[in-house]
Coordinates of C-alpha atoms in Angstrom, one line a residue:
Chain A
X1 CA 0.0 0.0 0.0
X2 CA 1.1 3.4 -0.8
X3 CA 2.2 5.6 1.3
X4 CA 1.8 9.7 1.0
X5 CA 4.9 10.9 3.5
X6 CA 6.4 7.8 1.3
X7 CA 5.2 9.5 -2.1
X8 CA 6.6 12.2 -0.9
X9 CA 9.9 11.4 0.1
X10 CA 10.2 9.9 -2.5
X11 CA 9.6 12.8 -4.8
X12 CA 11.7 15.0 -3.2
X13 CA 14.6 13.0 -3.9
X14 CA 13.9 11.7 -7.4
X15 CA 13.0 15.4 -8.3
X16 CA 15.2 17.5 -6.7
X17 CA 12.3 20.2 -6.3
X18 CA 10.7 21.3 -2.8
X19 CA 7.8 23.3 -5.2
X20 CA 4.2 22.5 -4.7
X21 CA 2.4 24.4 -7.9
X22 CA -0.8 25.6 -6.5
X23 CA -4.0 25.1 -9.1
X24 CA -6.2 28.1 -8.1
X25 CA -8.1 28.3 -11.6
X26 CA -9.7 31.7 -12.0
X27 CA -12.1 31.7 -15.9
X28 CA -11.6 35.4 -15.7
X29 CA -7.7 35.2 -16.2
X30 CA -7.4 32.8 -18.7
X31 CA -5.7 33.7 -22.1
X32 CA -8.4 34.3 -24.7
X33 CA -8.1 31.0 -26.6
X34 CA -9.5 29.1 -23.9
X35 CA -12.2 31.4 -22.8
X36 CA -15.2 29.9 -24.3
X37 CA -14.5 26.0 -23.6
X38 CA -16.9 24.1 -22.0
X39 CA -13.9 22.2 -20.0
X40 CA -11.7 25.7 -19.6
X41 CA -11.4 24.7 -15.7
X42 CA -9.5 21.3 -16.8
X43 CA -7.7 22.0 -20.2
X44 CA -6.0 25.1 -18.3
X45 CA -5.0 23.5 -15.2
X46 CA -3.8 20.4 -17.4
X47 CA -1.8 22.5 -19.5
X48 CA -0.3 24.1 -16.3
X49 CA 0.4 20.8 -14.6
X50 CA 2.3 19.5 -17.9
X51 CA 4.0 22.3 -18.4
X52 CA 5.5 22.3 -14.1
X53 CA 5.5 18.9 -14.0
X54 CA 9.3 18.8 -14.6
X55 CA 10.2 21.4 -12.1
X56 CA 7.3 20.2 -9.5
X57 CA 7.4 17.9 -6.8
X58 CA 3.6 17.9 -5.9
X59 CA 0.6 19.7 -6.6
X60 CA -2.2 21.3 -4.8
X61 CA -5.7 21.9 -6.6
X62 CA -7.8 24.4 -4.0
X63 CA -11.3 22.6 -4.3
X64 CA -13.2 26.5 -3.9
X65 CA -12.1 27.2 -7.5
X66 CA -13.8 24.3 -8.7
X67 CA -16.7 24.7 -6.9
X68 CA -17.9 28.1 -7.5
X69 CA -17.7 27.4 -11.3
X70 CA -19.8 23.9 -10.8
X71 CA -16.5 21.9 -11.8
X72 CA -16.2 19.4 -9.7
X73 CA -16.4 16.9 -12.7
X74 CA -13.0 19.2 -13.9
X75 CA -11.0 18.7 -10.5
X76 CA -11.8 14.6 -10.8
X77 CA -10.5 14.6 -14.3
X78 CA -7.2 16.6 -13.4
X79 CA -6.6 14.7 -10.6
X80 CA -7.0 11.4 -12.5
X81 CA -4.7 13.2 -15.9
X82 CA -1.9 13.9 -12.6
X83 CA -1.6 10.6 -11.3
X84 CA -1.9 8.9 -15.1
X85 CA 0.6 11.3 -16.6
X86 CA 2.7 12.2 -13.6
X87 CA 2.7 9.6 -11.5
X88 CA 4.6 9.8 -7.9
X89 CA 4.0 13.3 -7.7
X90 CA 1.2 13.7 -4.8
X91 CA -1.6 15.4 -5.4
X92 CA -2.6 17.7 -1.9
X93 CA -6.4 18.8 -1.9
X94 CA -6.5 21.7 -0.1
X95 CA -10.1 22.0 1.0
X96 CA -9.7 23.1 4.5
X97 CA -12.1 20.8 5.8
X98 CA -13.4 20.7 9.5
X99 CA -16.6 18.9 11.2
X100 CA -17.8 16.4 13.5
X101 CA -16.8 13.0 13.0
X102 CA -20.2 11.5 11.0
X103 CA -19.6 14.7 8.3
X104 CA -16.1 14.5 8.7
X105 CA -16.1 10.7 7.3
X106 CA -18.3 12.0 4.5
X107 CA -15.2 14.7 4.3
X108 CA -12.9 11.8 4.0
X109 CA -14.6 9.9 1.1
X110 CA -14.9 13.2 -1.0
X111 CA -11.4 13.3 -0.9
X112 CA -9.6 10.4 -0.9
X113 CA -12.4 8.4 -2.7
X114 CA -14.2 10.4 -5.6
X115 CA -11.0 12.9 -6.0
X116 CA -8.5 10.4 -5.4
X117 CA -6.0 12.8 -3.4
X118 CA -3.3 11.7 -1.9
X119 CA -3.6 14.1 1.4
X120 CA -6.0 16.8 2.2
X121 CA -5.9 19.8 4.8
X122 CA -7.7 19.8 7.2
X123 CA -9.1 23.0 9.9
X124 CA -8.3 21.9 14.5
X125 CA -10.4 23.8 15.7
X126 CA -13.3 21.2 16.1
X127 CA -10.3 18.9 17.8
X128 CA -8.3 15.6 17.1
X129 CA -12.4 13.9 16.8
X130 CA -12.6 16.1 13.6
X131 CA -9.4 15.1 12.1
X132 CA -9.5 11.0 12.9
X133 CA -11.6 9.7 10.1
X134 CA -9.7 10.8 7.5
X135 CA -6.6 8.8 9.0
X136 CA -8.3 5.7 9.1
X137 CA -8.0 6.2 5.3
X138 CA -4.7 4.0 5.3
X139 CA -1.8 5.6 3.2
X140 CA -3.3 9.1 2.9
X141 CA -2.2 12.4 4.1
X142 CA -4.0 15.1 6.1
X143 CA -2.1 18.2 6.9
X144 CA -3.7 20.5 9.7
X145 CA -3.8 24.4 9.4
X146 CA -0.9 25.6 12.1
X147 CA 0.0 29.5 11.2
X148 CA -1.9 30.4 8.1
X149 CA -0.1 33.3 5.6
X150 CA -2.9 35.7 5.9
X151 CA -2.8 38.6 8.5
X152 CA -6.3 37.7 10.0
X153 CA -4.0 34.5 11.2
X154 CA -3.2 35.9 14.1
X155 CA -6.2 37.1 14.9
X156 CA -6.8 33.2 17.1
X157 CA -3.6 31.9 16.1
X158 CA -1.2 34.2 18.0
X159 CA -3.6 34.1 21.3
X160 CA -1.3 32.7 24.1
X161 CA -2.6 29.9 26.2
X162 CA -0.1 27.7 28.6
X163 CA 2.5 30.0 27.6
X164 CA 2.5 30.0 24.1
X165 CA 0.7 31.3 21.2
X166 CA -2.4 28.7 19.7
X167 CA -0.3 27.8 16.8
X168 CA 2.3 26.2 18.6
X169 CA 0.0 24.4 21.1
X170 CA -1.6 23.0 17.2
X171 CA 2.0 21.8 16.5
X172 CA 2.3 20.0 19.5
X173 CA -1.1 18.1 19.5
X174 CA 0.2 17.0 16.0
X175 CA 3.2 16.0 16.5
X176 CA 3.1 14.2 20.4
X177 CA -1.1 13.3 20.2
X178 CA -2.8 13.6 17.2
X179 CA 0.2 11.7 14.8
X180 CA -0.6 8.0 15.2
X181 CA -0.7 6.9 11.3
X182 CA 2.6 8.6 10.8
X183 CA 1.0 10.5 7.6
X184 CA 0.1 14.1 9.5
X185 CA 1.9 17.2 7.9
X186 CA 1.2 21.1 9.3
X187 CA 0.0 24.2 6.6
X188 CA 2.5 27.0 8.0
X189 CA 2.8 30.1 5.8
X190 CA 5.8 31.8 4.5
X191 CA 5.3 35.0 5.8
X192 CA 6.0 34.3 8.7
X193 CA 9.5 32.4 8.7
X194 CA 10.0 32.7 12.8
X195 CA 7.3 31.1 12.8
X196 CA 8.3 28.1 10.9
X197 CA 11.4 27.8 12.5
X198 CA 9.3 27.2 15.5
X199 CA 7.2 24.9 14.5
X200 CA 10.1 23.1 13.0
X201 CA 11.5 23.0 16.5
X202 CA 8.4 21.1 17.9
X203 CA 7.6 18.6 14.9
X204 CA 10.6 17.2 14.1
X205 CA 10.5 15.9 10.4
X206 CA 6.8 16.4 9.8
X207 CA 6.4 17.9 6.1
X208 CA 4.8 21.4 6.1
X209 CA 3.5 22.9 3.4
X210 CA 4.2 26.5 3.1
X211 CA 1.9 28.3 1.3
X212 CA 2.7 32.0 0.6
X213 CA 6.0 32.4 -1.5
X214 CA 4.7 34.4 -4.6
X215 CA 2.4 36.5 -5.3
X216 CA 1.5 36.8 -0.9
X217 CA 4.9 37.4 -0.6
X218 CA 6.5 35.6 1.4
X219 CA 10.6 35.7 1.6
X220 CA 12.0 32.2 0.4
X221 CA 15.3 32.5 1.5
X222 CA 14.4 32.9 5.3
X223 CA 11.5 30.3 4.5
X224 CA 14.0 27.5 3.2
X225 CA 16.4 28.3 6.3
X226 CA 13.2 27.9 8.7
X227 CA 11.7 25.1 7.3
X228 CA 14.7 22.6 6.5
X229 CA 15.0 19.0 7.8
X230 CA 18.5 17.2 8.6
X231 CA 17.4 15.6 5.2
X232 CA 17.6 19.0 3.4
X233 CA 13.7 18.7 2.3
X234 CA 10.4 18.5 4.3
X235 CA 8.7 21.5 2.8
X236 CA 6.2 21.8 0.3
X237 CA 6.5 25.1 -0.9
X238 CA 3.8 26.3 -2.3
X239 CA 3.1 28.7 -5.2
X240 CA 0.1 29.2 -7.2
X241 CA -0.9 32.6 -9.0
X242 CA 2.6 33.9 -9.4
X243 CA 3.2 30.3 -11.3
X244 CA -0.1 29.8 -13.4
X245 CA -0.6 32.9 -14.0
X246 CA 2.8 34.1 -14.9
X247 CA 1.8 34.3 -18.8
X248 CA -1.7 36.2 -19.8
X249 CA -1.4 35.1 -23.4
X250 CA -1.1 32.2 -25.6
X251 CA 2.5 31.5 -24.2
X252 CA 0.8 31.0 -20.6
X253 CA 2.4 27.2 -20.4
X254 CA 5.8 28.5 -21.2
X255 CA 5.9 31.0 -19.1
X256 CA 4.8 28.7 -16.5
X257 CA 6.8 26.5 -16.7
X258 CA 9.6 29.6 -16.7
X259 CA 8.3 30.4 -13.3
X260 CA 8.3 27.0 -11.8
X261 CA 11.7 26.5 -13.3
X262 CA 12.9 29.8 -11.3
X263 CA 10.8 29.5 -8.2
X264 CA 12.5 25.9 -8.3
X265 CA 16.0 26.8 -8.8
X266 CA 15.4 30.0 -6.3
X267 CA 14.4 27.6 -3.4
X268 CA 17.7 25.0 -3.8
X269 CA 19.7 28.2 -3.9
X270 CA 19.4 28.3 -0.4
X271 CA 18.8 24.8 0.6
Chain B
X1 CA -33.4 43.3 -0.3
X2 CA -33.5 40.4 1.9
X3 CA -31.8 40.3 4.9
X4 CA -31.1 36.6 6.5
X5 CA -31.4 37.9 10.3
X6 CA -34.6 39.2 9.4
X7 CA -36.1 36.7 7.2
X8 CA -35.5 34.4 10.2
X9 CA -36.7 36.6 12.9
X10 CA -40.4 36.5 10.7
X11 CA -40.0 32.5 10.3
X12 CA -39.4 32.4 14.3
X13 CA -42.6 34.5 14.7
X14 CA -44.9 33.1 11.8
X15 CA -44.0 29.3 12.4
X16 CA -44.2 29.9 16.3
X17 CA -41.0 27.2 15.6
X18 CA -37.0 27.1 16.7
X19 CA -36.4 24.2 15.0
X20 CA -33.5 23.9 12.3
X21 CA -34.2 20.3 10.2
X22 CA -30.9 19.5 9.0
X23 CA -30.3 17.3 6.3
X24 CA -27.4 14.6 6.4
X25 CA -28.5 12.3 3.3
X26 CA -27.1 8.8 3.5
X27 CA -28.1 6.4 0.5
X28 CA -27.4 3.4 2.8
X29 CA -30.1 4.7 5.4
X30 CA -32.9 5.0 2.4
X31 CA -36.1 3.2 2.6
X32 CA -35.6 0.5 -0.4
X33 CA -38.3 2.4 -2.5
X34 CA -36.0 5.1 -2.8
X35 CA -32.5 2.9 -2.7
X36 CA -31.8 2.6 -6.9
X37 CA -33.4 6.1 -7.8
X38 CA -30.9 8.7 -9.9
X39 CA -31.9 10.9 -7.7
X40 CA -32.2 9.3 -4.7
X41 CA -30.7 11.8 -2.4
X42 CA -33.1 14.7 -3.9
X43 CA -36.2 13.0 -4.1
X44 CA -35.0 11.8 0.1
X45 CA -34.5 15.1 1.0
X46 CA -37.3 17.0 -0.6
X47 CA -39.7 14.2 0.9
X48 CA -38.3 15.6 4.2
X49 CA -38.6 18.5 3.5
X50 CA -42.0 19.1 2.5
X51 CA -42.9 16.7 5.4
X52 CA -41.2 18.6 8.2
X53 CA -41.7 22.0 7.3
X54 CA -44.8 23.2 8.8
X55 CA -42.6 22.2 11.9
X56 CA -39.9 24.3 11.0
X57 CA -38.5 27.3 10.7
X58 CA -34.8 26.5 8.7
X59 CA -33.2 23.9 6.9
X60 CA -30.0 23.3 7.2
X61 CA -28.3 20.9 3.9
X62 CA -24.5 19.5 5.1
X63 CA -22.6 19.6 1.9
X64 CA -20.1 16.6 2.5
X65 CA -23.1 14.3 2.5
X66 CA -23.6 15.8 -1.2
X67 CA -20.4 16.1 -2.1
X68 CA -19.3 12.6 -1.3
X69 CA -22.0 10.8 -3.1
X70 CA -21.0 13.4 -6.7
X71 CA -24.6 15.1 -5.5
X72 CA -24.1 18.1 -6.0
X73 CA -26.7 19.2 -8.7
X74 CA -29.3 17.2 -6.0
X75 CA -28.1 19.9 -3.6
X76 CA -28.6 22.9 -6.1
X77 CA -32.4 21.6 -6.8
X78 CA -33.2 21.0 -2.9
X79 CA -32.7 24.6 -1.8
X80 CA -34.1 25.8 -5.2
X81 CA -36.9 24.0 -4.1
X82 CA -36.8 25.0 -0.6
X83 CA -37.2 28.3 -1.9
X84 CA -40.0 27.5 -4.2
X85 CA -42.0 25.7 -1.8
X86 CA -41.4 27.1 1.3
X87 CA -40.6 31.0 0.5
X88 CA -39.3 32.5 4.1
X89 CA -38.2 29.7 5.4
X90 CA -34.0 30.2 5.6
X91 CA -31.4 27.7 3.9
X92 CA -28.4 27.4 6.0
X93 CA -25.6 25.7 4.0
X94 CA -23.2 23.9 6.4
X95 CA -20.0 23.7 5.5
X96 CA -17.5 25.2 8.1
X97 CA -15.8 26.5 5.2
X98 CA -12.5 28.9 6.3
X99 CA -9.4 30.0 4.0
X100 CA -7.6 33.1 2.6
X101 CA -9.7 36.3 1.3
X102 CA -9.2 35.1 -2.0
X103 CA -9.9 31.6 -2.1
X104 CA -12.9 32.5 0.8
X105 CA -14.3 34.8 -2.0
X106 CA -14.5 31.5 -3.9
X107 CA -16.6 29.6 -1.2
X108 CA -18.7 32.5 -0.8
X109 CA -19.9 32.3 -4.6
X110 CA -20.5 28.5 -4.0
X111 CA -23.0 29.0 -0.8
X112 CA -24.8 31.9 -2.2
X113 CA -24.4 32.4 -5.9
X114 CA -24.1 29.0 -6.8
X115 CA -26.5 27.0 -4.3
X116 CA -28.4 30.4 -3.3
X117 CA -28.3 29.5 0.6
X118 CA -29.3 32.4 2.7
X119 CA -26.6 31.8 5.5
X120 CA -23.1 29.1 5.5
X121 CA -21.5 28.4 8.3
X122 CA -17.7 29.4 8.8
X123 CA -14.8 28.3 10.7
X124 CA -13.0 31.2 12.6
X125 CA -9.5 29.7 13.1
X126 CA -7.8 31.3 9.8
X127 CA -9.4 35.5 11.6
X128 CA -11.5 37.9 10.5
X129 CA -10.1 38.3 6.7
X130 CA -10.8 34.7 6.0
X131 CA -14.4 35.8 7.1
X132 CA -15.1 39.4 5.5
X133 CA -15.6 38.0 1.8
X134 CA -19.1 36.5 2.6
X135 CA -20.1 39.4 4.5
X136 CA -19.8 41.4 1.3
X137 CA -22.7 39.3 -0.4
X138 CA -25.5 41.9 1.6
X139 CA -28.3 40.4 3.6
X140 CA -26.3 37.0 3.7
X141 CA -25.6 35.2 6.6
X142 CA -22.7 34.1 8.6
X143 CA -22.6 31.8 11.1
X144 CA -18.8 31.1 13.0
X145 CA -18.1 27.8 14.6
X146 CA -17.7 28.8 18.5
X147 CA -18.3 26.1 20.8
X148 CA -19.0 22.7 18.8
X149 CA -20.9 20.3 19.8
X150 CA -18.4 17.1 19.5
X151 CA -16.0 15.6 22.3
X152 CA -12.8 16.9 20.6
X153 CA -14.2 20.4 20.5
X154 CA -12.3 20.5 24.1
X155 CA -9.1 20.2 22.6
X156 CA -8.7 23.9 21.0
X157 CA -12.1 25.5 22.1
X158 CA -11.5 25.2 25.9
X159 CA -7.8 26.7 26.1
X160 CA -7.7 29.7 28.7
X161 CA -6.2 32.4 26.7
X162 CA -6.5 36.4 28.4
X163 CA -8.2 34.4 31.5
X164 CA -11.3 32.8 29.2
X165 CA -11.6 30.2 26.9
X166 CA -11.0 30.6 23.6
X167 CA -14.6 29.9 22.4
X168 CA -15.2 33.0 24.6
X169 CA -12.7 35.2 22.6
X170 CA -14.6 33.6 19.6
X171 CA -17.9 34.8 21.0
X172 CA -16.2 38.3 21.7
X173 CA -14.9 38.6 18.4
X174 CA -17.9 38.0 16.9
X175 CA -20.0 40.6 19.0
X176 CA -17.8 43.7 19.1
X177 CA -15.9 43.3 15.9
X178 CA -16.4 40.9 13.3
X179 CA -20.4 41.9 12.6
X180 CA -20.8 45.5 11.2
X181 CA -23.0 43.4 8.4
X182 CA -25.3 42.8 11.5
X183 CA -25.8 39.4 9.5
X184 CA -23.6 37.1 11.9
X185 CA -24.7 34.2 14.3
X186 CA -22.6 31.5 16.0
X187 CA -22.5 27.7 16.3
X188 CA -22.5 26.6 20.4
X189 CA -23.2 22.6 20.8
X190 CA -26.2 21.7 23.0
X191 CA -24.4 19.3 24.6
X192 CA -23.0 22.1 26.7
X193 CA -25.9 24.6 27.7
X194 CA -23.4 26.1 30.1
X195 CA -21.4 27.2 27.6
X196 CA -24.6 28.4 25.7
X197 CA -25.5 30.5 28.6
X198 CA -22.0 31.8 28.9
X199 CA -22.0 32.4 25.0
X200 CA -25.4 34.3 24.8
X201 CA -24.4 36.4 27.7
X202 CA -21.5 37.9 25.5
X203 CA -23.2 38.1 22.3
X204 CA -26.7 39.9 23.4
X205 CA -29.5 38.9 20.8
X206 CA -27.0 37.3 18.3
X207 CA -28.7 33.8 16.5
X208 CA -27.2 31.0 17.8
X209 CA -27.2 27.7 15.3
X210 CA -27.6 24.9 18.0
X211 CA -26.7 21.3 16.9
X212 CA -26.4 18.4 19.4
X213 CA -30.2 17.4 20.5
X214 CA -31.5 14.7 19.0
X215 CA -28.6 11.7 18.2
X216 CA -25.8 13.7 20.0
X217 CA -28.2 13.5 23.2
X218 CA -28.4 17.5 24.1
X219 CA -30.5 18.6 27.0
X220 CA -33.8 20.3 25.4
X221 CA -34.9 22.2 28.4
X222 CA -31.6 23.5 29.8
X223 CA -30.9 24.1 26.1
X224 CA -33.9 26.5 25.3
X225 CA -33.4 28.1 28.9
X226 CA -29.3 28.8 28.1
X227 CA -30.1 30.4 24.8
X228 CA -33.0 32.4 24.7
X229 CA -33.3 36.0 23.8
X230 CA -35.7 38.5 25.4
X231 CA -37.9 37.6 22.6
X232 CA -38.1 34.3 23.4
X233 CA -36.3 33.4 20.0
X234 CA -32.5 33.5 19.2
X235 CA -32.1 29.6 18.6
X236 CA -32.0 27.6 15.2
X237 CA -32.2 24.6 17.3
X238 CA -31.1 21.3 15.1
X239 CA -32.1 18.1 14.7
X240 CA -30.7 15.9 12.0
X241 CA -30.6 12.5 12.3
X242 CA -33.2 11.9 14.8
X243 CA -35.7 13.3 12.6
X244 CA -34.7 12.3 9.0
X245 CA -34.3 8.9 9.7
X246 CA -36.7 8.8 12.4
X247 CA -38.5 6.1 9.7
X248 CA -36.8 3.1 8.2
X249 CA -39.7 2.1 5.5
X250 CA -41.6 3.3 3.3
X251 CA -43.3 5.5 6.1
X252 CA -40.2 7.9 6.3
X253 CA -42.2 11.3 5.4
X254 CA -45.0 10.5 8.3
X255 CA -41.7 9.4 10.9
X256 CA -40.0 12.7 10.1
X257 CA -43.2 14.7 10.4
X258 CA -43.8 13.1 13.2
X259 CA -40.4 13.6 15.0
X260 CA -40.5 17.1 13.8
X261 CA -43.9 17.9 15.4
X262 CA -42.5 16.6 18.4
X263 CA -39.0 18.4 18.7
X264 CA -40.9 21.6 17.9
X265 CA -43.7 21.5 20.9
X266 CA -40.9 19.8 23.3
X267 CA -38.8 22.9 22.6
X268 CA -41.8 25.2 22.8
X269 CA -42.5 23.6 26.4
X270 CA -39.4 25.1 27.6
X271 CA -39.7 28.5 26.0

């Protein structure tokens, strides 16, 4: 049985690339030829993923985009095109997800069952109850938000309790209570590299994905230093709109794939 | 143009009802008249529907039970034909959604552009910018997880932070800052009325959504007493399970009705 920490390992190594592309697909800033398709939603994201593929060591579809434009039918089908056409890259779905454990199992089976995703993020704040039935999905990975990139992050996040702000306590319960099936990683954002290096002090190797290089702007130097394990990897680094949108025209793939290249090469400068 | 809180203070006073009917569709619970139906799930749920609401004054659809079965057109018709049906009558889409202004502008097209729900539910952990993009859609409403009504709510929700609890700070949050739209209300479980008392006391005459009677064994009467306003209203008080499937044959609309009636006068005992 497959394992997603595995997968990812794996992928690190084989690819040489700590870059997770984000697929945020927004109709309204797609390049003209593909305005008017009935599958826009897919044959952009498609052409993005094939074009980053090379530079790319996972990917990370955010279910919203799909679901305010009625494509869920488009997020199935990329998912499926990754894992046929790119296999051993991980596909995260970053859905954010967070409910009692009855919901949370229908949670579960959206996921890792009709989209196929390797891991999913998850939401704490309903508690370890909320997060357990997606591990009893064997194999898959569910990383829990710790410090999110946006300012209103700190608005519970930073809150101290026991001593320390929320986020860490999150880190804690992950790493020490909450980590049984071995397959738990942590969301911490890049704009706030402290931040990560703290985390990193409390987690040991658990991958975090680290959303907020790019277009939030996030620093990647001081994220790459924060984040490292002893293995050199351990971070999914996440870009999205500053990769797929890096072209507005008919050359959006190549300059893409331009993007990822650079965003990948950026990040093992300082590795 | 419509506003939710005050659509829902007329279906308090016109349906002389508190309850919430929430609908968790499960295909393996079906009566086997229903079980090989395309539309199973609809044609479930609008049977429901129609049956329970002269005994109710919201509905309240839980997406992953939609979402995991591919369902979601089935969702789309049921609040169409909520609102068709039973005009005034509030559809609260549950789906604890919570991520970054941009991607939360996403989610709040799906809840009330795409499915046309009056109100979603939101998680708070990701701050008030992760919020703010569904109180732009006027006259919706917002309702924040605060004190949930599962075991592992504990876990983050009862940390002391600035000599309270952070569902407290939650509550607070909501009260004095996050709700200029006047369109917010919270989630408290009623398998704590304590914590409903303690909630209501911060928020003034705020709805509270109130899951937890019914299968999660909440205490009606020292439910309704925690969380009633001056007005005697204030609660969506929810039953799910305990109503829907309240019927296992082909009897299920009469069961429901049935279960619903009751809820409604036992909560209207305690008012």
């Amino acid at each position: 049985m497959s394992s997603f920490i595995q997968t990812l390992n794996d992928a690190w190594q084989r690819t040489n690339s700590l870059l997770c592309v984000g697929l945020d697909p927004e109709p309204t800033k797609f390049p003209g030829a593909l305005a008017n398709r009935p599958d826009a939603i897919f044959d952009f994201c498609r052409t993005i993923v094939d074009a980053t593929a090379p530079y790319a060591s996972s990917f990370k579809p955010q279910i919203a985009y799909f679901a305010a434009h009625r494509a869920e039918d488009q997020l199935e089908q990329l998912i499926a095109h990754i894992h046929a056409h790119h296999p051993g890259l991980p596909v995260i779905l970053d859905a954010k997800r967070g409910d009692i454990g009855s919901t949370a199992e229908q949670y579960a089976r959206e996921a890792f069952e009709r989209y196929r995703a390797d891991a999913v993020t998850v939401n704490p704040y309903m508690g370890f109850d909320s997060i357990e039935p997606y591990l009893e999905h064997a194999g898959k990975g569910v990383i829990v938000l710790c410090r999110t990139s946006n300012a209103g992050g700190s608005d519970l996040q930073f809150l101290e309790t026991g001593g320390r702000p929320l986020y860490q306590v999150v880190a804690g319960l992950a790493a020490e209570k909450w980590n049984a099936s071995g397959e738990l990683g942590l969301v911490v954002g890049a704009t706030f590299p402290k931040e990560i290096e703290a985390v990193r002090g409390i987690v040991g190797d658990m991958p975090l994905l680290i959303p907020g290089i790019g277009a939030q702007g996030g620093d990647v130097d001081a994220t790459v230093r924060a984040g490292r394990t002893a293995a050199n990897t351990g971070m999914l680094i996440n870009s999205s709109r500053a990769i797929i949108y890096a072209g507005k025209g008919d050359d959006f793939a190549d300059a893409a794939a331009s993007a990822a290249r650079e965003t990948r090469d950026l990040i093992n400068q300082y590795r």
